[in-house]
mmCIF file of C-alpha atoms in Angstrom:
data_model
loop_
_atom_site.group_PDB
_atom_site.id
_atom_site.type_symbol
_atom_site.label_atom_id
_atom_site.label_comp_id
_atom_site.label_asym_id
_atom_site.label_seq_id
_atom_site.Cartn_x
_atom_site.Cartn_y
_atom_site.Cartn_z
ATOM 1 C CA MET A 1057 -112.385 133.177 -51.763
ATOM 2 C CA GLY A 1058 -111.664 131.377 -55.115
ATOM 3 C CA THR A 1059 -113.813 131.479 -58.172
ATOM 4 C CA ILE A 1060 -115.884 128.812 -59.569
ATOM 5 C CA PHE A 1061 -114.943 129.579 -63.087
ATOM 6 C CA GLN A 1062 -112.111 128.968 -65.153
ATOM 7 C CA LEU A 1063 -110.859 131.033 -67.899
ATOM 8 C CA VAL A 1064 -110.430 128.609 -71.087
ATOM 9 C CA ASP A 1065 -110.259 131.225 -73.873
ATOM 10 C CA PHE A 1066 -109.047 134.924 -73.941
ATOM 11 C CA ASP A 1067 -108.204 137.330 -76.824
ATOM 12 C CA PRO A 1068 -107.162 140.860 -75.118
ATOM 13 C CA ASN A 1069 -109.849 143.471 -76.159
ATOM 14 C CA ARG A 1070 -111.957 141.033 -78.098
ATOM 15 C CA HIS A 1071 -113.410 138.075 -76.227
ATOM 16 C CA HIS A 1072 -113.112 135.684 -73.297
ATOM 17 C CA THR A 1073 -114.564 132.299 -72.460
ATOM 18 C CA LEU A 1074 -115.259 130.692 -68.915
ATOM 19 C CA LEU A 1075 -116.201 127.455 -67.811
ATOM 20 C CA LEU A 1076 -117.521 126.149 -64.333
ATOM 21 C CA LYS A 1077 -114.592 124.581 -62.604
ATOM 22 C CA LEU A 1078 -115.643 123.496 -59.249
ATOM 23 C CA LEU A 1079 -117.196 120.036 -58.773
ATOM 24 C CA ARG A 1080 -119.783 121.335 -56.333
ATOM 25 C CA ALA A 1081 -120.740 124.131 -58.687
ATOM 26 C CA LYS A 1082 -121.137 121.779 -61.484
ATOM 27 C CA THR A 1083 -123.165 119.306 -59.486
ATOM 28 C CA PHE A 1084 -125.418 122.189 -58.290
ATOM 29 C CA PHE A 1085 -126.056 124.284 -61.345
ATOM 30 C CA GLY A 1086 -124.956 121.587 -64.238
ATOM 31 C CA GLU A 1087 -122.346 122.196 -66.943
ATOM 32 C CA GLY A 1088 -121.982 125.661 -67.841
ATOM 33 C CA ALA A 1089 -120.073 128.050 -70.217
ATOM 34 C CA SER A 1090 -120.042 131.539 -70.702
ATOM 35 C CA SER A 1091 -118.626 133.764 -73.606
ATOM 36 C CA SER A 1092 -118.372 137.672 -73.754
ATOM 37 C CA VAL A 1093 -117.358 139.078 -77.294
ATOM 38 C CA ILE A 1094 -116.735 143.005 -78.122
ATOM 39 C CA LEU A 1095 -118.055 143.749 -81.570
ATOM 40 C CA PRO A 1096 -116.955 147.263 -82.643
ATOM 41 C CA GLN A 1097 -119.609 149.605 -84.040
ATOM 42 C CA GLU A 1098 -118.270 153.054 -84.679
ATOM 43 C CA ALA A 1099 -115.307 154.938 -83.320
ATOM 44 C CA ALA A 1100 -116.485 155.433 -79.781
ATOM 45 C CA TRP A 1101 -119.257 152.560 -79.842
ATOM 46 C CA CYS A 1102 -119.191 148.728 -79.233
ATOM 47 C CA ARG A 1103 -121.464 146.214 -78.539
ATOM 48 C CA LEU A 1104 -120.749 143.450 -75.795
ATOM 49 C CA VAL A 1105 -122.604 140.260 -76.653
ATOM 50 C CA VAL A 1106 -122.741 137.377 -74.056
ATOM 51 C CA LYS A 1107 -123.792 133.837 -74.758
ATOM 52 C CA GLN A 1108 -124.285 131.316 -71.906
ATOM 53 C CA LEU A 1109 -124.619 127.665 -72.286
ATOM 54 C CA VAL A 1110 -126.230 125.387 -69.368
ATOM 55 C CA LEU A 1111 -126.605 121.635 -69.201
ATOM 56 C CA TYR A 1112 -129.192 121.573 -66.306
ATOM 57 C CA PRO A 1113 -128.862 118.592 -63.768
ATOM 58 C CA ARG A 1114 -131.368 115.705 -64.466
ATOM 59 C CA GLY A 1115 -134.423 115.277 -62.448
ATOM 60 C CA TYR A 1116 -136.634 117.448 -60.848
ATOM 61 C CA ARG A 1117 -133.969 119.988 -59.766
ATOM 62 C CA GLY A 1118 -132.921 120.455 -63.426
ATOM 63 C CA THR A 1119 -136.470 120.807 -64.388
ATOM 64 C CA VAL A 1120 -137.006 123.758 -61.893
ATOM 65 C CA MET A 1121 -133.658 125.553 -62.663
ATOM 66 C CA ARG A 1122 -134.722 125.244 -66.219
ATOM 67 C CA GLN A 1123 -137.712 127.333 -65.665
ATOM 68 C CA TRP A 1124 -136.296 129.799 -63.099
ATOM 69 C CA PHE A 1125 -132.496 130.208 -63.856
ATOM 70 C CA PRO A 1126 -132.775 132.047 -67.101
ATOM 71 C CA TRP A 1127 -134.712 134.613 -65.370
ATOM 72 C CA GLY A 1128 -132.030 134.929 -62.617
ATOM 73 C CA ASP A 1129 -129.113 134.989 -65.205
ATOM 74 C CA LEU A 1130 -131.091 137.866 -66.854
ATOM 75 C CA PHE A 1131 -131.242 139.875 -63.922
ATOM 76 C CA MET A 1132 -127.498 139.255 -62.806
ATOM 77 C CA MET A 1133 -126.313 139.660 -66.265
ATOM 78 C CA ARG A 1134 -127.988 143.161 -66.846
ATOM 79 C CA LYS A 1135 -126.432 144.218 -63.256
ATOM 80 C CA GLN A 1136 -122.899 142.997 -64.263
ATOM 81 C CA LEU A 1137 -123.219 144.918 -67.767
ATOM 82 C CA VAL A 1138 -124.506 148.151 -65.934
ATOM 83 C CA THR A 1139 -121.590 147.938 -63.493
ATOM 84 C CA LEU A 1140 -119.033 147.292 -66.463
ATOM 85 C CA ARG A 1141 -120.403 150.178 -68.396
ATOM 86 C CA LYS A 1142 -119.860 152.259 -65.229
ATOM 87 C CA PHE A 1143 -116.145 151.165 -65.066
ATOM 88 C CA THR A 1144 -115.648 152.120 -68.825
ATOM 89 C CA LYS A 1145 -116.914 155.514 -68.330
ATOM 90 C CA ILE A 1146 -114.411 156.249 -65.360
ATOM 91 C CA ALA A 1147 -111.525 154.795 -67.398
#
């Protein structure tokens, strides 16, 4: 199974940027990009900042997605960040 994202920018231990690459995904979700940046805070702490940009499809589907997808993204992003935190504690 492949991924729907393409890695377009990467700086080890600093940031990465992903773009939707599959035409089917772009048709359904619209154009989308996501960037994650690690900001050092103290000796043993950091802050992970995630920014997403979505250009929703036109029409009724885009209107519905504009209302509901941010809530789904919030739920899924929290799940991903909690999972990432677990992995960092293991390493």
